[in-house]
Amino acid sequence: MARRQLAWRRFLHVYRDHLVARSGLYHYSGQVLRRHRGEFLLLIGALTFAFNGVVAKIVLQNGLPEWRMVQVRAGGAFLFLLIYVLIKDRKSLLAKAKEIPALVAYSLVGFSLVQLGYFIAIKRMHVSMALMVEAILQAEGAKLFFS
């Protein structure tokens, strides 16, 4: 009796996999996400990037100070990336003692002040112009920092 049930389960398993593969469900569930992962992540990044500017402008127009917005954005990004890196590769968080001053300088100048300038620009002009200002600030900051 046990052999007959085991054989029947194997048959159902093989038959189910055949039906899934023939119907195209297997193709859409696994292979498409693996094959087009970059395009999917690019689309998600573009949508969230565009959505962020509009939401930030609305929040800033309703009275939240620019510096508080920088703190919220930097804090959220820090927590998200810290959890991700702790899960993926803890050893990559180790920094040498001589790298710490450069990391602190980059975080204060290269990240915080650029974000502050971005939010000030969003509050006073269109989002598209603010993005150009942010890109110019990042390029100039990189030239000062790395030269």
Tab-separated table of N, CA and C in Angstrom:
chain	number	residue	atom	x	y	z
A	1	MET	N	0.829	-1.195	0.000
A	1	MET	CA	0.000	0.000	0.000
A	1	MET	C	0.870	1.254	0.000
A	2	ALA	N	1.958	1.255	0.771
A	2	ALA	CA	2.829	2.415	0.848
A	2	ALA	C	3.517	2.675	-0.481
A	3	ARG	N	3.919	1.602	-1.179
A	3	ARG	CA	4.581	1.780	-2.480
A	3	ARG	C	3.624	2.392	-3.499
A	4	ARG	N	2.382	1.963	-3.446
A	4	ARG	CA	1.401	2.481	-4.392
A	4	ARG	C	1.162	3.976	-4.151
A	5	GLN	N	1.078	4.395	-2.888
A	5	GLN	CA	0.886	5.818	-2.583
A	5	GLN	C	2.110	6.635	-2.985
A	6	LEU	N	3.307	6.095	-2.741
A	6	LEU	CA	4.522	6.800	-3.121
A	6	LEU	C	4.606	6.960	-4.634
A	7	ALA	N	4.272	5.916	-5.370
A	7	ALA	CA	4.285	6.002	-6.831
A	7	ALA	C	3.258	7.020	-7.322
A	8	TRP	N	2.089	7.033	-6.724
A	8	TRP	CA	1.046	7.973	-7.110
A	8	TRP	C	1.487	9.410	-6.838
A	9	ARG	N	2.143	9.658	-5.691
A	9	ARG	CA	2.634	11.002	-5.368
A	9	ARG	C	3.703	11.451	-6.348
A	10	ARG	N	4.589	10.529	-6.706
A	10	ARG	CA	5.610	10.873	-7.705
A	10	ARG	C	4.963	11.231	-9.038
A	11	PHE	N	3.965	10.448	-9.444
A	11	PHE	CA	3.274	10.729	-10.692
A	11	PHE	C	2.617	12.106	-10.653
A	12	LEU	N	1.934	12.411	-9.559
A	12	LEU	CA	1.272	13.711	-9.439
A	12	LEU	C	2.289	14.846	-9.454
A	13	HIS	N	3.420	14.643	-8.795
A	13	HIS	CA	4.449	15.674	-8.764
A	13	HIS	C	4.993	15.941	-10.168
A	14	VAL	N	5.336	14.882	-10.887
A	14	VAL	CA	5.850	15.027	-12.250
A	14	VAL	C	4.782	15.629	-13.142
A	15	TYR	N	3.560	15.172	-13.034
A	15	TYR	CA	2.477	15.678	-13.859
A	15	TYR	C	2.215	17.157	-13.575
A	16	ARG	N	2.247	17.534	-12.288
A	16	ARG	CA	2.021	18.936	-11.919
A	16	ARG	C	3.134	19.812	-12.495
A	17	ASP	N	4.400	19.382	-12.375
A	17	ASP	CA	5.503	20.147	-12.939
A	17	ASP	C	5.380	20.273	-14.454
A	18	HIS	N	4.920	19.225	-15.108
A	18	HIS	CA	4.728	19.265	-16.551
A	18	HIS	C	3.647	20.273	-16.922
A	19	LEU	N	2.547	20.270	-16.179
A	19	LEU	CA	1.469	21.221	-16.456
A	19	LEU	C	1.920	22.654	-16.229
A	20	VAL	N	2.668	22.868	-15.152
A	20	VAL	CA	3.140	24.217	-14.867
A	20	VAL	C	4.086	24.682	-15.955
A	21	ALA	N	4.992	23.806	-16.382
A	21	ALA	CA	5.943	24.178	-17.430
A	21	ALA	C	5.232	24.411	-18.756
A	22	ARG	N	4.232	23.575	-19.076
A	22	ARG	CA	3.518	23.722	-20.338
A	22	ARG	C	2.641	24.966	-20.359
A	23	SER	N	2.087	25.341	-19.229
A	23	SER	CA	1.182	26.486	-19.211
A	23	SER	C	1.927	27.814	-19.220
A	24	GLY	N	3.227	27.788	-19.007
A	24	GLY	CA	3.986	29.021	-19.002
A	24	GLY	C	4.134	29.637	-17.627
A	25	LEU	N	3.523	29.063	-16.607
A	25	LEU	CA	3.636	29.635	-15.270
A	25	LEU	C	5.061	29.558	-14.753
A	26	TYR	N	5.755	28.481	-15.060
A	26	TYR	CA	7.140	28.352	-14.624
A	26	TYR	C	7.989	29.442	-15.271
A	27	HIS	N	7.740	29.674	-16.539
A	27	HIS	CA	8.513	30.675	-17.264
A	27	HIS	C	8.332	32.054	-16.633
A	28	TYR	N	7.106	32.415	-16.294
A	28	TYR	CA	6.860	33.733	-15.747
A	28	TYR	C	7.239	33.846	-14.276
A	29	SER	N	7.243	32.747	-13.537
A	29	SER	CA	7.544	32.854	-12.121
A	29	SER	C	9.031	32.953	-11.857
A	30	GLY	N	9.852	32.131	-12.460
A	30	GLY	CA	11.253	32.096	-12.098
A	30	GLY	C	12.187	32.707	-13.119
A	31	GLN	N	12.084	32.287	-14.351
A	31	GLN	CA	13.060	32.689	-15.349
A	31	GLN	C	12.975	34.156	-15.711
A	32	VAL	N	11.795	34.700	-15.767
A	32	VAL	CA	11.659	36.106	-16.151
A	32	VAL	C	12.287	37.005	-15.090
A	33	LEU	N	12.054	36.689	-13.812
A	33	LEU	CA	12.646	37.508	-12.765
A	33	LEU	C	14.158	37.395	-12.758
A	34	ARG	N	14.702	36.224	-13.058
A	34	ARG	CA	16.148	36.087	-13.118
A	34	ARG	C	16.717	36.751	-14.356
A	35	ARG	N	16.048	36.608	-15.472
A	35	ARG	CA	16.574	37.119	-16.731
A	35	ARG	C	16.463	38.643	-16.822
A	36	HIS	N	15.403	39.227	-16.295
A	36	HIS	CA	15.156	40.657	-16.435
A	36	HIS	C	15.226	41.382	-15.093
A	37	ARG	N	16.061	40.893	-14.193
A	37	ARG	CA	16.160	41.506	-12.868
A	37	ARG	C	16.676	42.946	-12.959
A	38	GLY	N	17.649	43.194	-13.817
A	38	GLY	CA	18.200	44.541	-13.955
A	38	GLY	C	17.169	45.539	-14.430
A	39	GLU	N	16.401	45.150	-15.444
A	39	GLU	CA	15.370	46.047	-15.948
A	39	GLU	C	14.303	46.308	-14.891
A	40	PHE	N	13.952	45.276	-14.153
A	40	PHE	CA	12.951	45.423	-13.101
A	40	PHE	C	13.452	46.380	-12.019
A	41	LEU	N	14.688	46.202	-11.582
A	41	LEU	CA	15.246	47.077	-10.553
A	41	LEU	C	15.417	48.511	-11.069
A	42	LEU	N	15.768	48.659	-12.338
A	42	LEU	CA	15.874	49.993	-12.936
A	42	LEU	C	14.520	50.695	-12.941
A	43	LEU	N	13.487	49.983	-13.296
A	43	LEU	CA	12.141	50.558	-13.311
A	43	LEU	C	11.702	50.953	-11.900
A	44	ILE	N	11.925	50.076	-10.928
A	44	ILE	CA	11.564	50.385	-9.544
A	44	ILE	C	12.347	51.594	-9.047
A	45	GLY	N	13.640	51.645	-9.355
A	45	GLY	CA	14.466	52.790	-8.942
A	45	GLY	C	13.998	54.096	-9.561
A	46	ALA	N	13.664	54.074	-10.842
A	46	ALA	CA	13.199	55.290	-11.509
A	46	ALA	C	11.862	55.762	-10.935
A	47	LEU	N	10.967	54.828	-10.689
A	47	LEU	CA	9.661	55.209	-10.137
A	47	LEU	C	9.792	55.772	-8.725
A	48	THR	N	10.594	55.141	-7.888
A	48	THR	CA	10.747	55.650	-6.524
A	48	THR	C	11.510	56.968	-6.507
A	49	PHE	N	12.469	57.134	-7.421
A	49	PHE	CA	13.200	58.392	-7.513
A	49	PHE	C	12.272	59.536	-7.905
A	50	ALA	N	11.415	59.300	-8.889
A	50	ALA	CA	10.464	60.328	-9.318
A	50	ALA	C	9.430	60.604	-8.230
A	51	PHE	N	8.959	59.571	-7.592
A	51	PHE	CA	7.966	59.720	-6.532
A	51	PHE	C	8.544	60.479	-5.336
A	52	ASN	N	9.831	60.261	-5.040
A	52	ASN	CA	10.475	60.900	-3.901
A	52	ASN	C	10.506	62.424	-4.042
A	53	GLY	N	10.834	62.915	-5.215
A	53	GLY	CA	10.909	64.359	-5.407
A	53	GLY	C	9.570	65.047	-5.218
A	54	VAL	N	8.520	64.445	-5.735
A	54	VAL	CA	7.181	65.026	-5.616
A	54	VAL	C	6.721	65.004	-4.160
A	55	VAL	N	6.910	63.871	-3.493
A	55	VAL	CA	6.499	63.767	-2.089
A	55	VAL	C	7.307	64.729	-1.224
A	56	ALA	N	8.607	64.833	-1.480
A	56	ALA	CA	9.447	65.746	-0.703
A	56	ALA	C	8.996	67.193	-0.879
A	57	LYS	N	8.623	67.569	-2.087
A	57	LYS	CA	8.157	68.944	-2.317
A	57	LYS	C	6.865	69.212	-1.542
A	58	ILE	N	5.951	68.265	-1.542
A	58	ILE	CA	4.695	68.440	-0.806
A	58	ILE	C	4.957	68.548	0.690
A	59	VAL	N	5.816	67.678	1.212
A	59	VAL	CA	6.124	67.694	2.645
A	59	VAL	C	6.818	68.998	3.039
A	60	LEU	N	7.740	69.456	2.215
A	60	LEU	CA	8.449	70.702	2.525
A	60	LEU	C	7.518	71.912	2.451
A	61	GLN	N	6.584	71.902	1.533
A	61	GLN	CA	5.648	73.015	1.424
A	61	GLN	C	4.665	73.061	2.591
A	62	ASN	N	4.502	71.935	3.276
A	62	ASN	CA	3.600	71.898	4.425
A	62	ASN	C	4.306	72.175	5.739
A	63	GLY	N	5.546	72.642	5.693
A	63	GLY	CA	6.172	73.155	6.900
A	63	GLY	C	7.307	72.358	7.521
A	64	LEU	N	7.667	71.209	7.003
A	64	LEU	CA	8.782	70.466	7.579
A	64	LEU	C	10.093	71.128	7.151
A	65	PRO	N	10.990	71.437	8.091
A	65	PRO	CA	12.257	72.089	7.717
A	65	PRO	C	13.136	71.176	6.862
A	66	GLU	N	13.974	71.805	6.054
A	66	GLU	CA	14.838	71.062	5.144
A	66	GLU	C	15.804	70.155	5.900
A	67	TRP	N	16.373	70.663	7.005
A	67	TRP	CA	17.354	69.872	7.736
A	67	TRP	C	16.706	68.627	8.342
A	68	ARG	N	15.459	68.734	8.795
A	68	ARG	CA	14.761	67.564	9.328
A	68	ARG	C	14.513	66.550	8.211
A	69	MET	N	14.222	67.038	7.016
A	69	MET	CA	14.016	66.138	5.882
A	69	MET	C	15.301	65.391	5.546
A	70	VAL	N	16.442	66.068	5.626
A	70	VAL	CA	17.735	65.410	5.416
A	70	VAL	C	17.949	64.328	6.470
A	71	GLN	N	17.609	64.635	7.713
A	71	GLN	CA	17.780	63.646	8.778
A	71	GLN	C	16.905	62.419	8.552
A	72	VAL	N	15.679	62.633	8.143
A	72	VAL	CA	14.767	61.512	7.898
A	72	VAL	C	15.269	60.671	6.731
A	73	ARG	N	15.675	61.312	5.659
A	73	ARG	CA	16.138	60.581	4.476
A	73	ARG	C	17.427	59.823	4.762
A	74	ALA	N	18.380	60.483	5.407
A	74	ALA	CA	19.658	59.831	5.706
A	74	ALA	C	19.475	58.713	6.732
A	75	GLY	N	18.653	58.952	7.731
A	75	GLY	CA	18.405	57.922	8.740
A	75	GLY	C	17.721	56.700	8.160
A	76	GLY	N	16.733	56.925	7.313
A	76	GLY	CA	16.047	55.798	6.674
A	76	GLY	C	16.963	55.015	5.761
A	77	ALA	N	17.768	55.723	4.974
A	77	ALA	CA	18.711	55.038	4.093
A	77	ALA	C	19.749	54.265	4.899
A	78	PHE	N	20.219	54.864	5.996
A	78	PHE	CA	21.196	54.190	6.847
A	78	PHE	C	20.636	52.899	7.419
A	79	LEU	N	19.434	52.951	7.972
A	79	LEU	CA	18.847	51.751	8.560
A	79	LEU	C	18.601	50.666	7.517
A	80	PHE	N	18.081	51.047	6.373
A	80	PHE	CA	17.803	50.085	5.318
A	80	PHE	C	19.091	49.418	4.845
A	81	LEU	N	20.113	50.229	4.567
A	81	LEU	CA	21.364	49.670	4.063
A	81	LEU	C	22.115	48.881	5.132
A	82	LEU	N	22.032	49.321	6.386
A	82	LEU	CA	22.684	48.586	7.464
A	82	LEU	C	22.082	47.191	7.614
A	83	ILE	N	20.769	47.093	7.599
A	83	ILE	CA	20.119	45.784	7.707
A	83	ILE	C	20.491	44.909	6.510
A	84	TYR	N	20.503	45.488	5.328
A	84	TYR	CA	20.854	44.727	4.122
A	84	TYR	C	22.283	44.201	4.196
A	85	VAL	N	23.217	45.065	4.594
A	85	VAL	CA	24.616	44.648	4.653
A	85	VAL	C	24.850	43.651	5.786
A	86	LEU	N	24.159	43.815	6.905
A	86	LEU	CA	24.287	42.837	7.986
A	86	LEU	C	23.817	41.455	7.552
A	87	ILE	N	22.799	41.416	6.720
A	87	ILE	CA	22.302	40.138	6.228
A	87	ILE	C	23.237	39.560	5.172
A	88	LYS	N	23.724	40.384	4.249
A	88	LYS	CA	24.515	39.899	3.122
A	88	LYS	C	25.986	39.655	3.468
A	89	ASP	N	26.679	40.684	4.033
A	89	ASP	CA	28.123	40.576	4.231
A	89	ASP	C	28.560	41.481	5.366
A	90	ARG	N	28.640	40.944	6.566
A	90	ARG	CA	29.004	41.737	7.742
A	90	ARG	C	30.437	42.246	7.686
A	91	LYS	N	31.318	41.475	7.081
A	91	LYS	CA	32.735	41.842	7.061
A	91	LYS	C	32.993	43.124	6.268
A	92	SER	N	32.103	43.465	5.352
A	92	SER	CA	32.305	44.676	4.553
A	92	SER	C	32.095	45.951	5.368
A	93	LEU	N	31.538	45.853	6.562
A	93	LEU	CA	31.343	47.028	7.414
A	93	LEU	C	32.612	47.443	8.152
A	94	LEU	N	33.614	46.576	8.179
A	94	LEU	CA	34.853	46.901	8.884
A	94	LEU	C	35.621	47.969	8.117
A	95	ALA	N	36.034	49.011	8.830
A	95	ALA	CA	36.812	50.090	8.222
A	95	ALA	C	38.128	50.225	8.982
A	96	LYS	N	39.160	50.572	8.253
A	96	LYS	CA	40.455	50.803	8.886
A	96	LYS	C	40.432	52.157	9.578
A	97	ALA	N	41.306	52.327	10.551
A	97	ALA	CA	41.335	53.573	11.328
A	97	ALA	C	41.645	54.782	10.450
A	98	LYS	N	42.496	54.603	9.460
A	98	LYS	CA	42.839	55.748	8.596
A	98	LYS	C	41.729	56.097	7.613
A	99	GLU	N	40.753	55.211	7.408
A	99	GLU	CA	39.630	55.496	6.514
A	99	GLU	C	38.502	56.258	7.202
A	100	ILE	N	38.459	56.249	8.516
A	100	ILE	CA	37.344	56.843	9.253
A	100	ILE	C	37.225	58.353	9.035
A	101	PRO	N	38.316	59.156	9.079
A	101	PRO	CA	38.142	60.591	8.809
A	101	PRO	C	37.575	60.881	7.421
A	102	ALA	N	37.996	60.134	6.419
A	102	ALA	CA	37.467	60.338	5.072
A	102	ALA	C	35.988	59.955	5.004
A	103	LEU	N	35.607	58.893	5.696
A	103	LEU	CA	34.195	58.489	5.712
A	103	LEU	C	33.322	59.531	6.404
A	104	VAL	N	33.820	60.084	7.514
A	104	VAL	CA	33.063	61.118	8.227
A	104	VAL	C	32.948	62.376	7.370
A	105	ALA	N	34.055	62.772	6.737
A	105	ALA	CA	34.020	63.966	5.873
A	105	ALA	C	33.062	63.765	4.705
A	106	TYR	N	33.098	62.585	4.104
A	106	TYR	CA	32.184	62.327	2.990
A	106	TYR	C	30.736	62.345	3.456
A	107	SER	N	30.468	61.761	4.623
A	107	SER	CA	29.079	61.720	5.076
A	107	SER	C	28.559	63.108	5.412
A	108	LEU	N	29.411	63.970	5.966
A	108	LEU	CA	28.956	65.318	6.314
A	108	LEU	C	28.873	66.229	5.102
A	109	VAL	N	29.898	66.217	4.277
A	109	VAL	CA	29.949	67.136	3.137
A	109	VAL	C	29.291	66.524	1.910
A	110	GLY	N	29.724	65.331	1.559
A	110	GLY	CA	29.281	64.729	0.312
A	110	GLY	C	27.855	64.242	0.322
A	111	PHE	N	27.324	63.955	1.471
A	111	PHE	CA	25.955	63.447	1.515
A	111	PHE	C	24.997	64.454	2.142
A	112	SER	N	25.278	64.872	3.348
A	112	SER	CA	24.327	65.711	4.085
A	112	SER	C	24.139	67.084	3.444
A	113	LEU	N	25.232	67.746	3.097
A	113	LEU	CA	25.087	69.085	2.517
A	113	LEU	C	24.481	69.045	1.119
A	114	VAL	N	24.788	68.003	0.366
A	114	VAL	CA	24.160	67.873	-0.960
A	114	VAL	C	22.661	67.651	-0.810
A	115	GLN	N	22.264	66.797	0.135
A	115	GLN	CA	20.839	66.576	0.360
A	115	GLN	C	20.146	67.841	0.868
A	116	LEU	N	20.821	68.574	1.747
A	116	LEU	CA	20.255	69.834	2.231
A	116	LEU	C	20.063	70.815	1.073
A	117	GLY	N	21.070	70.925	0.222
A	117	GLY	CA	20.934	71.790	-0.956
A	117	GLY	C	19.812	71.334	-1.878
A	118	TYR	N	19.652	70.037	-2.019
A	118	TYR	CA	18.585	69.481	-2.853
A	118	TYR	C	17.213	69.845	-2.299
A	119	PHE	N	17.036	69.695	-0.997
A	119	PHE	CA	15.726	69.998	-0.407
A	119	PHE	C	15.439	71.495	-0.393
A	120	ILE	N	16.460	72.314	-0.205
A	120	ILE	CA	16.257	73.763	-0.310
A	120	ILE	C	15.858	74.124	-1.732
A	121	ALA	N	16.527	73.498	-2.711
A	121	ALA	CA	16.191	73.774	-4.111
A	121	ALA	C	14.786	73.289	-4.458
A	122	ILE	N	14.389	72.128	-3.939
A	122	ILE	CA	13.026	71.629	-4.202
A	122	ILE	C	11.982	72.582	-3.644
A	123	LYS	N	12.253	73.128	-2.480
A	123	LYS	CA	11.271	74.015	-1.855
A	123	LYS	C	11.094	75.309	-2.651
A	124	ARG	N	12.141	75.741	-3.333
A	124	ARG	CA	12.104	77.052	-3.984
A	124	ARG	C	11.914	77.011	-5.491
A	125	MET	N	12.079	75.853	-6.116
A	125	MET	CA	11.947	75.776	-7.581
A	125	MET	C	11.380	74.425	-7.982
A	126	HIS	N	11.264	74.184	-9.277
A	126	HIS	CA	10.746	72.917	-9.789
A	126	HIS	C	11.706	71.778	-9.454
A	127	VAL	N	11.155	70.582	-9.358
A	127	VAL	CA	11.954	69.405	-8.998
A	127	VAL	C	13.028	69.130	-10.045
A	128	SER	N	12.705	69.317	-11.322
A	128	SER	CA	13.684	69.045	-12.376
A	128	SER	C	14.905	69.958	-12.265
A	129	MET	N	14.693	71.210	-11.965
A	129	MET	CA	15.821	72.132	-11.775
A	129	MET	C	16.608	71.771	-10.518
A	130	ALA	N	15.918	71.330	-9.472
A	130	ALA	CA	16.593	70.939	-8.241
A	130	ALA	C	17.485	69.726	-8.468
A	131	LEU	N	17.058	68.814	-9.325
A	131	LEU	CA	17.883	67.650	-9.636
A	131	LEU	C	19.158	68.052	-10.362
A	132	MET	N	19.064	69.057	-11.226
A	132	MET	CA	20.275	69.539	-11.900
A	132	MET	C	21.214	70.197	-10.899
A	133	VAL	N	20.667	70.957	-9.962
A	133	VAL	CA	21.494	71.585	-8.925
A	133	VAL	C	22.171	70.513	-8.087
A	134	GLU	N	21.443	69.456	-7.736
A	134	GLU	CA	22.023	68.374	-6.936
A	134	GLU	C	23.161	67.693	-7.687
A	135	ALA	N	22.981	67.445	-8.969
A	135	ALA	CA	24.027	66.790	-9.750
A	135	ALA	C	25.273	67.661	-9.836
A	136	ILE	N	25.086	68.964	-9.998
A	136	ILE	CA	26.237	69.882	-10.056
A	136	ILE	C	26.945	69.925	-8.708
A	137	LEU	N	26.173	69.961	-7.613
A	137	LEU	CA	26.782	69.962	-6.284
A	137	LEU	C	27.576	68.685	-6.032
A	138	GLN	N	27.062	67.561	-6.460
A	138	GLN	CA	27.786	66.308	-6.265
A	138	GLN	C	29.074	66.288	-7.077
A	139	ALA	N	29.021	66.772	-8.299
A	139	ALA	CA	30.228	66.791	-9.137
A	139	ALA	C	31.280	67.726	-8.556
A	140	GLU	N	30.871	68.910	-8.117
A	140	GLU	CA	31.818	69.845	-7.533
A	140	GLU	C	32.373	69.328	-6.210
A	141	GLY	N	31.530	68.691	-5.420
A	141	GLY	CA	31.993	68.116	-4.151
A	141	GLY	C	32.993	67.001	-4.391
A	142	ALA	N	32.760	66.182	-5.407
A	142	ALA	CA	33.696	65.112	-5.728
A	142	ALA	C	35.022	65.668	-6.204
A	143	LYS	N	34.982	66.761	-6.964
A	143	LYS	CA	36.243	67.376	-7.427
A	143	LYS	C	37.030	67.914	-6.241
A	144	LEU	N	36.342	68.567	-5.303
A	144	LEU	CA	37.039	69.101	-4.122
A	144	LEU	C	37.550	67.999	-3.227
A	145	PHE	N	36.763	66.954	-3.076
A	145	PHE	CA	37.110	65.889	-2.133
A	145	PHE	C	38.239	65.015	-2.643
A	146	PHE	N	38.243	64.723	-3.932
A	146	PHE	CA	39.222	63.783	-4.483
A	146	PHE	C	40.420	64.451	-5.140
A	147	SER	N	40.489	65.770	-5.145
A	147	SER	CA	41.658	66.413	-5.775
A	147	SER	C	42.636	66.916	-4.759
